[in-house]
mmCIF file of C-alpha atoms in Angstrom:
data_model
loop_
_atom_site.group_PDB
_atom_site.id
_atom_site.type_symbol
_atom_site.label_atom_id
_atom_site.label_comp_id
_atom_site.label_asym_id
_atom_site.label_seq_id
_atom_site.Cartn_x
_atom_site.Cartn_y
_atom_site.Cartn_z
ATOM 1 C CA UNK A 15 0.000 0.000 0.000
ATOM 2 C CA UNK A 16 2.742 2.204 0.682
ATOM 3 C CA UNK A 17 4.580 1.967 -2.163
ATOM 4 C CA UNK A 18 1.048 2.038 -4.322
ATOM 5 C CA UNK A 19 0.557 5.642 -2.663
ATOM 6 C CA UNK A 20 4.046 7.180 -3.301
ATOM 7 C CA UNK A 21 4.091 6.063 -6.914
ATOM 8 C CA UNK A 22 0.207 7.650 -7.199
ATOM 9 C CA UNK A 23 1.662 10.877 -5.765
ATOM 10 C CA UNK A 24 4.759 11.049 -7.484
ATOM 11 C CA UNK A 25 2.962 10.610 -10.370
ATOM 12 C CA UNK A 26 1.139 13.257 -10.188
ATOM 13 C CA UNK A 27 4.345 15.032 -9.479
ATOM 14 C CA UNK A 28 5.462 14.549 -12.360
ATOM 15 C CA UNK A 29 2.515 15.550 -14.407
ATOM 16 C CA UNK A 30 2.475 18.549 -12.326
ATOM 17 C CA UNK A 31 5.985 19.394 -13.257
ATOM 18 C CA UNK A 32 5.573 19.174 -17.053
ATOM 19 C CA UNK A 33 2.171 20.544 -17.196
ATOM 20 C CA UNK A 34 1.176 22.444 -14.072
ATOM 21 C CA UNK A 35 1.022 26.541 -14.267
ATOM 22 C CA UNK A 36 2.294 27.048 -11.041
ATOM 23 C CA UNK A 37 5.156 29.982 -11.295
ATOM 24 C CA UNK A 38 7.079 32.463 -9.673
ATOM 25 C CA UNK A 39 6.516 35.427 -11.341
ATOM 26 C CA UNK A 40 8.790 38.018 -11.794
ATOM 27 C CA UNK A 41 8.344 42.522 -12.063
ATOM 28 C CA UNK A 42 10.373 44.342 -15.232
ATOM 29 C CA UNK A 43 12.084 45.911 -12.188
ATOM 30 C CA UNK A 44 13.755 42.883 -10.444
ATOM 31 C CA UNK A 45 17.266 41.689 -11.030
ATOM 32 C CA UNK A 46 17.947 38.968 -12.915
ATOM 33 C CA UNK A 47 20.093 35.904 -12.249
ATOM 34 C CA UNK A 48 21.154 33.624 -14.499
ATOM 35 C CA UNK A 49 20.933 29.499 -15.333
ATOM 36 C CA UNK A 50 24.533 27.566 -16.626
ATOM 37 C CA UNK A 51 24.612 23.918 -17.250
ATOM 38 C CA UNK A 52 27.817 22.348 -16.964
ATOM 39 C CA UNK A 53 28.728 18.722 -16.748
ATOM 40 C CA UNK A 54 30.155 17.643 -13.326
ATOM 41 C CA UNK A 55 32.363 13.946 -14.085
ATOM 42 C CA UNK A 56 31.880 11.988 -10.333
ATOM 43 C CA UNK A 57 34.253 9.624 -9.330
ATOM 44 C CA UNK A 58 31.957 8.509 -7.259
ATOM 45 C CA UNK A 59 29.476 6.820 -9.532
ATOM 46 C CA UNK A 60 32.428 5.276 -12.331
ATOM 47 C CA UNK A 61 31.346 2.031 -12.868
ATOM 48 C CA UNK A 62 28.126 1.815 -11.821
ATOM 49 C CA UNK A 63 26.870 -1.686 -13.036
ATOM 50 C CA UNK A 64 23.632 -0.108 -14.549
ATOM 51 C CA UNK A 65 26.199 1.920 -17.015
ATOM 52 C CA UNK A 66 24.369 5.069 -16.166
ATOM 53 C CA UNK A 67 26.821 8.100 -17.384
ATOM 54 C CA UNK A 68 29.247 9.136 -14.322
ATOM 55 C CA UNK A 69 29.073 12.589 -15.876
ATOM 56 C CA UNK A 70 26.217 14.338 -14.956
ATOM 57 C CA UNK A 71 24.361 17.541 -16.082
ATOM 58 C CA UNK A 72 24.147 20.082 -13.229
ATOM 59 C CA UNK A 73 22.178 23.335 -13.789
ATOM 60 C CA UNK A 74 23.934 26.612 -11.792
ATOM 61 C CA UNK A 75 21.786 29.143 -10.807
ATOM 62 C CA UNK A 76 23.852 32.279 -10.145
ATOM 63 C CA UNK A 77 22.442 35.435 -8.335
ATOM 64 C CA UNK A 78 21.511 38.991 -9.958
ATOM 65 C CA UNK A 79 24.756 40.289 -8.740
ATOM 66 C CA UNK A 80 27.678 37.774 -9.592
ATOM 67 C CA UNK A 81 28.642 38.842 -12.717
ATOM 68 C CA UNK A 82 29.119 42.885 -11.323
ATOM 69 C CA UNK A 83 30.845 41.844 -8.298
ATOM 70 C CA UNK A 84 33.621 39.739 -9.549
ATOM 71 C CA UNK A 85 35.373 39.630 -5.715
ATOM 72 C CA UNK A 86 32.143 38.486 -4.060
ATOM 73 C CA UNK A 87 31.693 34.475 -2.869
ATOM 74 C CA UNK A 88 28.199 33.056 -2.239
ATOM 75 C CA UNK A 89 26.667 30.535 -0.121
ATOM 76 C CA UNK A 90 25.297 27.493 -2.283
ATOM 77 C CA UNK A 91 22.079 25.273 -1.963
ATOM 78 C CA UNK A 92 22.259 22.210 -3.168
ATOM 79 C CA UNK A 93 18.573 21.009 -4.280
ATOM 80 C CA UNK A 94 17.765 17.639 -5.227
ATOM 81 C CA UNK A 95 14.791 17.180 -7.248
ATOM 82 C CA UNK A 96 11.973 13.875 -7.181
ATOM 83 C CA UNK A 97 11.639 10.758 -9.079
ATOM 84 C CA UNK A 98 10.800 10.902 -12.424
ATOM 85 C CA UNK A 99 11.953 13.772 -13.114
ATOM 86 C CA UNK A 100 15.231 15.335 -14.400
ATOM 87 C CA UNK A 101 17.058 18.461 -13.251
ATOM 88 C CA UNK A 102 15.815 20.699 -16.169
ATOM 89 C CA UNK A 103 12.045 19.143 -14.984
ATOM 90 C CA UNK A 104 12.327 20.847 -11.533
ATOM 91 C CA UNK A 105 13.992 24.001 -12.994
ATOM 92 C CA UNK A 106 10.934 24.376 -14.961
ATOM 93 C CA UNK A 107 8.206 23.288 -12.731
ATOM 94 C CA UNK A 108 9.436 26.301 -9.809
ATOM 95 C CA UNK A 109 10.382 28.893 -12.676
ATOM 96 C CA UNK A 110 13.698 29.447 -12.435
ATOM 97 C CA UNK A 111 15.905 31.736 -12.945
ATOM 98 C CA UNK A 112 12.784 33.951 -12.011
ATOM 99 C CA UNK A 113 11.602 31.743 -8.510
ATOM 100 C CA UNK A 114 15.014 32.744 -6.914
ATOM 101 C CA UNK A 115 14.949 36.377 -8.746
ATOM 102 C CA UNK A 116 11.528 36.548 -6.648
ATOM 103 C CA UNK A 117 12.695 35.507 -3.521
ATOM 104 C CA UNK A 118 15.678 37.681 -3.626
ATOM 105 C CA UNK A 119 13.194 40.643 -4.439
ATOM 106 C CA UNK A 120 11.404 39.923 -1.738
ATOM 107 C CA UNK A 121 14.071 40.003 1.364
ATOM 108 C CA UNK A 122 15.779 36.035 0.748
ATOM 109 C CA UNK A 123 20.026 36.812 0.147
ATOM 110 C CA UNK A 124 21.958 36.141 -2.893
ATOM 111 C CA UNK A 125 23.054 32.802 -3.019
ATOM 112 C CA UNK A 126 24.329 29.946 -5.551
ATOM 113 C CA UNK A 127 21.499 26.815 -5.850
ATOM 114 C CA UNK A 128 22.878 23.706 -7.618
ATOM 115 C CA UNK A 129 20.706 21.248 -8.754
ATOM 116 C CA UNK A 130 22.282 17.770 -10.191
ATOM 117 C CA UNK A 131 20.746 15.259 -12.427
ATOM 118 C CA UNK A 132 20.311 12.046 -11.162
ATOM 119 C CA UNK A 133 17.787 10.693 -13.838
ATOM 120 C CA UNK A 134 19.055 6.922 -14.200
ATOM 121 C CA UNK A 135 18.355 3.986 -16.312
ATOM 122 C CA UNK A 136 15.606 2.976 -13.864
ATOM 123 C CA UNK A 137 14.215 7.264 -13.942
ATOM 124 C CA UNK A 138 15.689 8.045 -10.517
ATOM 125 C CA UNK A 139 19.189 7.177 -8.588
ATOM 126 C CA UNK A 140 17.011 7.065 -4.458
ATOM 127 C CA UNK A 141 20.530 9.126 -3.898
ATOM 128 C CA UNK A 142 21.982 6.021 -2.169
ATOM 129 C CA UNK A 143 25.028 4.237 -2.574
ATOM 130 C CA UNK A 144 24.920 1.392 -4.557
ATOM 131 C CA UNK A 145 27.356 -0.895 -7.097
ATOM 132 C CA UNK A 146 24.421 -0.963 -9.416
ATOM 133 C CA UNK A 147 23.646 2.548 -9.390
ATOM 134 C CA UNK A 148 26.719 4.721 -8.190
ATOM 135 C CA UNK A 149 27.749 6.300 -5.152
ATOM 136 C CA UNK A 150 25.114 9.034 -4.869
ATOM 137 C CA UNK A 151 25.872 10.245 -1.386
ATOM 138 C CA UNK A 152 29.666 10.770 -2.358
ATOM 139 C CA UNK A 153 28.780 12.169 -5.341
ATOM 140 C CA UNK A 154 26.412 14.639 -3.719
ATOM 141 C CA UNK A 155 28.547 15.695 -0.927
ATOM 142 C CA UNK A 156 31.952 15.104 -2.243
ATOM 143 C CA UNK A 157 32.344 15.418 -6.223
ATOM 144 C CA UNK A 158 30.033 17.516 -6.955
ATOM 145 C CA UNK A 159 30.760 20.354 -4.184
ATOM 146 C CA UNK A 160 34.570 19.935 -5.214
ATOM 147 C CA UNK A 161 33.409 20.455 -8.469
ATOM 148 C CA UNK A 162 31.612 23.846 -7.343
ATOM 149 C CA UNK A 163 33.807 24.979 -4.901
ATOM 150 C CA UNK A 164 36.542 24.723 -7.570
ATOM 151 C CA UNK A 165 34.574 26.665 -10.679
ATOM 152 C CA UNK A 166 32.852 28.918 -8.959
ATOM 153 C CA UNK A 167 32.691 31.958 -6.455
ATOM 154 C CA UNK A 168 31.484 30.140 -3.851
ATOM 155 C CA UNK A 169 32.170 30.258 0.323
ATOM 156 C CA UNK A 170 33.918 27.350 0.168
ATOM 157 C CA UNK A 171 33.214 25.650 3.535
ATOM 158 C CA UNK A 172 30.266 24.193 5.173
ATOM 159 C CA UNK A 173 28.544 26.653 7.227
ATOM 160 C CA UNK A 174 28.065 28.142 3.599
ATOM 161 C CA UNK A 175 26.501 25.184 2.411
ATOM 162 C CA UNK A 176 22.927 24.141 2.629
ATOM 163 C CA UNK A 177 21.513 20.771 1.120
ATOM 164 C CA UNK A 178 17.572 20.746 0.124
ATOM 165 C CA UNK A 179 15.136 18.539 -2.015
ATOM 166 C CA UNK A 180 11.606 17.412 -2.920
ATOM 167 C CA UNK A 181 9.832 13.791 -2.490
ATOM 168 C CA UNK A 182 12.544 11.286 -3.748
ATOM 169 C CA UNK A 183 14.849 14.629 -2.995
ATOM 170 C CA UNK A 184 13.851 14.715 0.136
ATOM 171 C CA UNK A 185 14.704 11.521 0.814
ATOM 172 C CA UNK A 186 18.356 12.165 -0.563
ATOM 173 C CA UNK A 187 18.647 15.210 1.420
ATOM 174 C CA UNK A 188 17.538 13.238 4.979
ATOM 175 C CA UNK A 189 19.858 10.102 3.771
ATOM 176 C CA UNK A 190 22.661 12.036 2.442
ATOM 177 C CA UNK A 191 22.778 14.802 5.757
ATOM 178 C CA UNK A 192 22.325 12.041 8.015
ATOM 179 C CA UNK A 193 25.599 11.182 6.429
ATOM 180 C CA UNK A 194 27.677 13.770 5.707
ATOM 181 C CA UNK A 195 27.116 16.588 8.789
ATOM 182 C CA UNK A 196 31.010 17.425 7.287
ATOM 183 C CA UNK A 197 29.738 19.004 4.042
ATOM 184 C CA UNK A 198 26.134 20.671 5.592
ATOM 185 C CA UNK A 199 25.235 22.962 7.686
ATOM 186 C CA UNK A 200 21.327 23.257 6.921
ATOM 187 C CA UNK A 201 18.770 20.763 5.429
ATOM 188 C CA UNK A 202 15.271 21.202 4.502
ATOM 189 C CA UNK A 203 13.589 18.331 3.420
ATOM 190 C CA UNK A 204 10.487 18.919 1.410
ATOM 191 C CA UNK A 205 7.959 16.350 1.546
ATOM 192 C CA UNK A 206 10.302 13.088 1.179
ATOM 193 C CA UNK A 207 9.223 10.160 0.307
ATOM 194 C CA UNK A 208 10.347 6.414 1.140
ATOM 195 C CA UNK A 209 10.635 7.535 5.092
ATOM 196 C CA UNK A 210 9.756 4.140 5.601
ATOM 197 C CA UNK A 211 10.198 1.212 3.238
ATOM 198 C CA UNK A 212 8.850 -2.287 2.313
ATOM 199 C CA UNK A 213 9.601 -4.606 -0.600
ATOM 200 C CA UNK A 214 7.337 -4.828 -2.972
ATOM 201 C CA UNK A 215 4.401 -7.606 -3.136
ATOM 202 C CA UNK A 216 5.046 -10.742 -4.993
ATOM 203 C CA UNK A 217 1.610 -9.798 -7.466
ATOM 204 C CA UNK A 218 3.743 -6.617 -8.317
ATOM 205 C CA UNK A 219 7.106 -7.859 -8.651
ATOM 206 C CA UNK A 220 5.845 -11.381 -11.015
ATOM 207 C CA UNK A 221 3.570 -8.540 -12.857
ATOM 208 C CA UNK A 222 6.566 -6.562 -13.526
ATOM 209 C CA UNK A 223 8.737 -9.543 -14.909
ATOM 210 C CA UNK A 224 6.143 -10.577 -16.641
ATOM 211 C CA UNK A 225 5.844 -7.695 -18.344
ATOM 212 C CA UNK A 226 9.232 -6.804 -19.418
ATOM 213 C CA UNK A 227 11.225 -8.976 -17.608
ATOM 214 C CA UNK A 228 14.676 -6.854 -15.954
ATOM 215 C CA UNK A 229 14.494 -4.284 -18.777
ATOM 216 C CA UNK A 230 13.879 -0.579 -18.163
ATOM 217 C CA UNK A 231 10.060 0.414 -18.963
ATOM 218 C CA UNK A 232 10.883 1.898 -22.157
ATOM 219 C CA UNK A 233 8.905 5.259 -21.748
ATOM 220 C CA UNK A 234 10.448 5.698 -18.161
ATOM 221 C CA UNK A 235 8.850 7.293 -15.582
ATOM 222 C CA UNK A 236 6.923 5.374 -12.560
ATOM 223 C CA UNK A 237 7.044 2.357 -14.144
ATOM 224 C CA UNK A 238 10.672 1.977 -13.198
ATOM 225 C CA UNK A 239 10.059 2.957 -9.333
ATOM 226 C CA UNK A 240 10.746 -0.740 -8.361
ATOM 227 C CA UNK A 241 13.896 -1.372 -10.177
ATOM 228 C CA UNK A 242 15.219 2.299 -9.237
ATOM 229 C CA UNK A 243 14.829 1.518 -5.590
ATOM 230 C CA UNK A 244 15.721 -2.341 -5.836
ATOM 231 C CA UNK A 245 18.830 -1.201 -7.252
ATOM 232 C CA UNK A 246 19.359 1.314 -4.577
ATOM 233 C CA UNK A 247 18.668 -0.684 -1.796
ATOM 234 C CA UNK A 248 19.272 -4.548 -2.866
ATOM 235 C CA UNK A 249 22.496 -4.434 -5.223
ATOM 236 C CA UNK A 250 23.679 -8.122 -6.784
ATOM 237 C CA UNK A 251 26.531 -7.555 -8.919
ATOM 238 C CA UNK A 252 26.418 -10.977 -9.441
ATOM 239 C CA UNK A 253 22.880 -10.667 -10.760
ATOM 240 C CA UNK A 254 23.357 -9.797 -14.206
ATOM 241 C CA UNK A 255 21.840 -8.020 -16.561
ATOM 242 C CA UNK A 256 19.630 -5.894 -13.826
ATOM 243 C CA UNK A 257 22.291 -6.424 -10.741
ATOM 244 C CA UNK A 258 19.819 -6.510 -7.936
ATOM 245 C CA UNK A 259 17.637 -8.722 -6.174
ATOM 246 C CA UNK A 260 13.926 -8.744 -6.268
ATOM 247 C CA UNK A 261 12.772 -9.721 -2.611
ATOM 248 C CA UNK A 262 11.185 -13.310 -4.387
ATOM 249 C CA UNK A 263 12.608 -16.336 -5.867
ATOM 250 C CA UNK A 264 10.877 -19.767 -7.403
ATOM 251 C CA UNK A 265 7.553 -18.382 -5.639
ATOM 252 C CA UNK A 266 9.989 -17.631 -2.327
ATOM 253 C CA UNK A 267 10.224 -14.728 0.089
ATOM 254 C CA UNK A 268 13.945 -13.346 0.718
ATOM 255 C CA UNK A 269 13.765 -12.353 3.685
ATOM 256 C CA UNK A 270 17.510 -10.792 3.662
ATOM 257 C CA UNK A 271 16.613 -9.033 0.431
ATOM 258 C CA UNK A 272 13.116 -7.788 2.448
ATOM 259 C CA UNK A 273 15.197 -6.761 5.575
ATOM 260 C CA UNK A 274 17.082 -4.378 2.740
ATOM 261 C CA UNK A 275 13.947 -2.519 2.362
ATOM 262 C CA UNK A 276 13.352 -1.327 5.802
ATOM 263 C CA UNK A 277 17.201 -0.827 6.632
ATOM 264 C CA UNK A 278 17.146 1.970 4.099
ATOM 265 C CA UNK A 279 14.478 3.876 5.617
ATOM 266 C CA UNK A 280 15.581 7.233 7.587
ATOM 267 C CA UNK A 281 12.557 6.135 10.148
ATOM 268 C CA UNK A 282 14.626 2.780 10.980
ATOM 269 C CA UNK A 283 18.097 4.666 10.417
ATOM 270 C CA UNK A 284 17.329 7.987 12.364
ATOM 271 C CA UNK A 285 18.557 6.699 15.415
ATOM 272 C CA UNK A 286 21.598 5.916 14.356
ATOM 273 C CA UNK A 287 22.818 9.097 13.271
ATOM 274 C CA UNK A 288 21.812 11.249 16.094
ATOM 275 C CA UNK A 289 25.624 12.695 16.818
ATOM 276 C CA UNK A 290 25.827 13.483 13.303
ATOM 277 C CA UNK A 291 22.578 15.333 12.699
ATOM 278 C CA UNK A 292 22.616 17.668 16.421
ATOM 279 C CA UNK A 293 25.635 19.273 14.592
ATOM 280 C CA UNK A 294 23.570 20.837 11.846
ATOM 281 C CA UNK A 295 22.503 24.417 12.408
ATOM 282 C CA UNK A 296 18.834 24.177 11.792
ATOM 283 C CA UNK A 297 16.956 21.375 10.029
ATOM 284 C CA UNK A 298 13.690 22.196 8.387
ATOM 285 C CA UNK A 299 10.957 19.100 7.498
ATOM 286 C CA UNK A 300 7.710 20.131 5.514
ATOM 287 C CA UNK A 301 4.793 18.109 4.244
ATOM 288 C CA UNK A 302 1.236 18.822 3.055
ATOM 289 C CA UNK A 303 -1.725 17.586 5.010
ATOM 290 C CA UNK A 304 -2.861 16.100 1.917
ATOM 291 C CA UNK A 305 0.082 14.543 1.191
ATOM 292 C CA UNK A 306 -0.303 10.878 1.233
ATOM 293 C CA UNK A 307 3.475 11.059 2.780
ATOM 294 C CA UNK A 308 2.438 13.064 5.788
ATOM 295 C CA UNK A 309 2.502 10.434 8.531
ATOM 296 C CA UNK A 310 5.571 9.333 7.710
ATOM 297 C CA UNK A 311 7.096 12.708 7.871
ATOM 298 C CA UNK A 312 5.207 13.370 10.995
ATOM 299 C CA UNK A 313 6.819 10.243 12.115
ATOM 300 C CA UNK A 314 10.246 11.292 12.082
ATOM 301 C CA UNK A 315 9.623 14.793 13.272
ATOM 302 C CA UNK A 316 8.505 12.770 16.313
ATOM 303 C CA UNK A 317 11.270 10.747 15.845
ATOM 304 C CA UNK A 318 13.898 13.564 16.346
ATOM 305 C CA UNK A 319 11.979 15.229 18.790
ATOM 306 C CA UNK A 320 12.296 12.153 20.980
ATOM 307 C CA UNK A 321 16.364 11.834 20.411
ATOM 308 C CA UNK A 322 16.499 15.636 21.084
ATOM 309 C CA UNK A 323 17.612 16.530 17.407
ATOM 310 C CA UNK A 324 16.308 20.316 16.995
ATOM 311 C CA UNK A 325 14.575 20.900 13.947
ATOM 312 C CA UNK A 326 11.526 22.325 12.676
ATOM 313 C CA UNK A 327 8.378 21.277 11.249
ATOM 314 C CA UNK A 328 5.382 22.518 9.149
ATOM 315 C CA UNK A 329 2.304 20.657 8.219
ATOM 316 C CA UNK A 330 0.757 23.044 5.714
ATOM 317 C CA UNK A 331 -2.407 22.979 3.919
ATOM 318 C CA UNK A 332 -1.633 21.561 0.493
ATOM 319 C CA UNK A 333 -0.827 17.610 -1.500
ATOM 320 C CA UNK A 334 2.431 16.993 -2.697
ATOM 321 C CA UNK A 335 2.913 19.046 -5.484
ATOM 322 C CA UNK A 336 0.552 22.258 -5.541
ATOM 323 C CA UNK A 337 2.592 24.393 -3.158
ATOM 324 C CA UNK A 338 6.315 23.130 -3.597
ATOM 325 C CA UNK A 339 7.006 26.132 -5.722
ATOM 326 C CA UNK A 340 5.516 28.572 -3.982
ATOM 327 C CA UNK A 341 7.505 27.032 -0.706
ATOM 328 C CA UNK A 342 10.785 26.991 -3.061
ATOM 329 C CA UNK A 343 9.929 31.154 -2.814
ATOM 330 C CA UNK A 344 8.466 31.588 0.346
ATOM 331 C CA UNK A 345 10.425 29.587 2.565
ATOM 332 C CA UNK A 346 13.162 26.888 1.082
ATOM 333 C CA UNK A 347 15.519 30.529 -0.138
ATOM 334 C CA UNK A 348 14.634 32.263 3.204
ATOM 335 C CA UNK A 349 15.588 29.872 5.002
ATOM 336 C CA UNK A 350 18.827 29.065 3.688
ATOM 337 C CA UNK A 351 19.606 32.892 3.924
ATOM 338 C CA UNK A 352 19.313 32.955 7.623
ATOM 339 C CA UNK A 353 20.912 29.994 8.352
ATOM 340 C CA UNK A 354 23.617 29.496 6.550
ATOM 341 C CA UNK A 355 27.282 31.752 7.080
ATOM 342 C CA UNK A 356 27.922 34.827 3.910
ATOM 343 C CA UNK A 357 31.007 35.317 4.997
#
């Protein structure tokens, strides 16, 4: 049931990205930044097993003034978009350059957002590490900020560096901080998804072979959300050609390959990781009411509460997709510019 509801909702996130008219709009009178894509080569994901590229597209936005100030450095936010989608997807579903022009106008500080690609053969990478799909987490925290750090104006160090996402972003950005405290300082984690995980049924997994056996859905998309997280989260290299294990065999439950699952939830991992997360400034966790992910996130709200990790949380009106761009305005970009150092 779980996983039934997140691919529903990330569904319609998608849809909502390519079609929805949700925007931040922009006056004649505010200042502009700009968009750059460059291609960022990660170590960290060089011969991953599914033979996604290890060089991945990474769109730059830089603030109004970085081209007129040429001895000014800049915090960066690194966003991670959702499943499904690509990093050009998200750019266009909040409206950027003009979302962060907005927020700017409107009182948020000048600041560098990154946003990487991690579209995969199976449509999204969980932002895990993996044989089968790449390093993600070193990529995220290691690679790529090298790679930033070292081609652009940027406060290189990690009180200047925030680390954000949406849904399957979210996710990344709870996994990936819970990690790497040494590379963040801030987090906000907009309603993530796979908080807590179970394997698949057997109906869904035999459907799925059935239908197309290990290979990628060819159209993409949610189709691929079982492979993208069995790859994640139940690697086989010695499983070729899809190198994981589905959590069934000859009719069989795995239990091992089950217990994989759960183990890469942040509900079931929180507790580990309490040291590393009380060193982050401020950690922010949002979800809409109507967000078939809202217990879950209420769940580990409670969760840190109760291990005495400071953070904040907001249950606002809304589902999972209708006010993530607005938010990206209104409070993901204010946040970041009161929490993280500019100098």
């Amino acid at each position: 049931m779980i996983g039934r509801t997140l691919s529903i909702l990330l569904t319609a996130g998608l849809s909502f990205a390519v079609t929805g008219t949700l925007t931040a709009q922009t006056s004649g009178a505010t200042a502009q930044g700009t968009l750059e894509t460059v291609r960022v080569h990660g170590a960290s994901l060089e011969g991953n097993l599914e033979g996604d590229d290890p060089t991945r597209d990474v769109i730059v936005y830089l603030p109004p003034s970085y081209g007129s100030e040429p001895s000014r450095r800049y915090p960066v936010v690194y966003f991670l978009h959702g499943y499904g989608l690509t990093a050009q997807g998200f750019v266009n579903f909040v409206s950027l350059p003009g979302a962060a022009d907005t927020a700017i106008a409107n009182g948020a500080r000048e600041m560098i957002v990154v946003l990487p690609d991690a579209y995969t053969i199976y449509s999204g990478s969980m932002y895990s590490n993996s044989p089968t799909t790449g390093d993600w987490e070193s990529f995220i925290a290691g690679d790529l900020v090298e790679y930033i750090d070292g081609h652009y104006r940027t406060l290189p160090n990690r009180d200047s560096r925030g680390l954000a996402g949406h849904s399957m972003g979210g996710y990344g950005t709870v996994r990936v901080g819970m990690k790497r405290p040494d590379a963040f300082a801030a987090l906000f984690a907009m309603s993530s998804c796979c908080l807590m995980n179970q394997a698949p049924s057997q109906e869904r997994v035999e459907a799925q072979i059935a239908e197309r056996g290990d290979a990628p859905a060819p159209n993409g998309g949610f189709a691929n959300v079982l492979s993208a997280q069995a790859a994640a989260w139940a690697p086989n290299p010695d499983r070729a050609p899809r190198y994981f294990d589905w959590p069934y065999e000859d009719g069989e439950a795995l239990r091992l390959v089950q217990a994989k699952w759960v183990t890469n939830s942040p509900l079931v991992m929180v507790d580990q990781y309490v040291p590393n997360l009380q060193r982050y400034k401020a950690i922010f966790l949002d979800v809409g009411d109507a967000d078939g992910l809202s217990t879950t996130n209420v769940q580990l709200s409670e969760s840190m509460t109760r291990l005495g990790i400071e953070h904040t949380f907001e249950l606002y009106e809304g589902d999972h997709v209708n006010r993530v761009a607005a938010r990206f305005v209104e409070d993901v970009l204010p946040f970041f510019s009161r929490e993280l150092a500019f100098r």
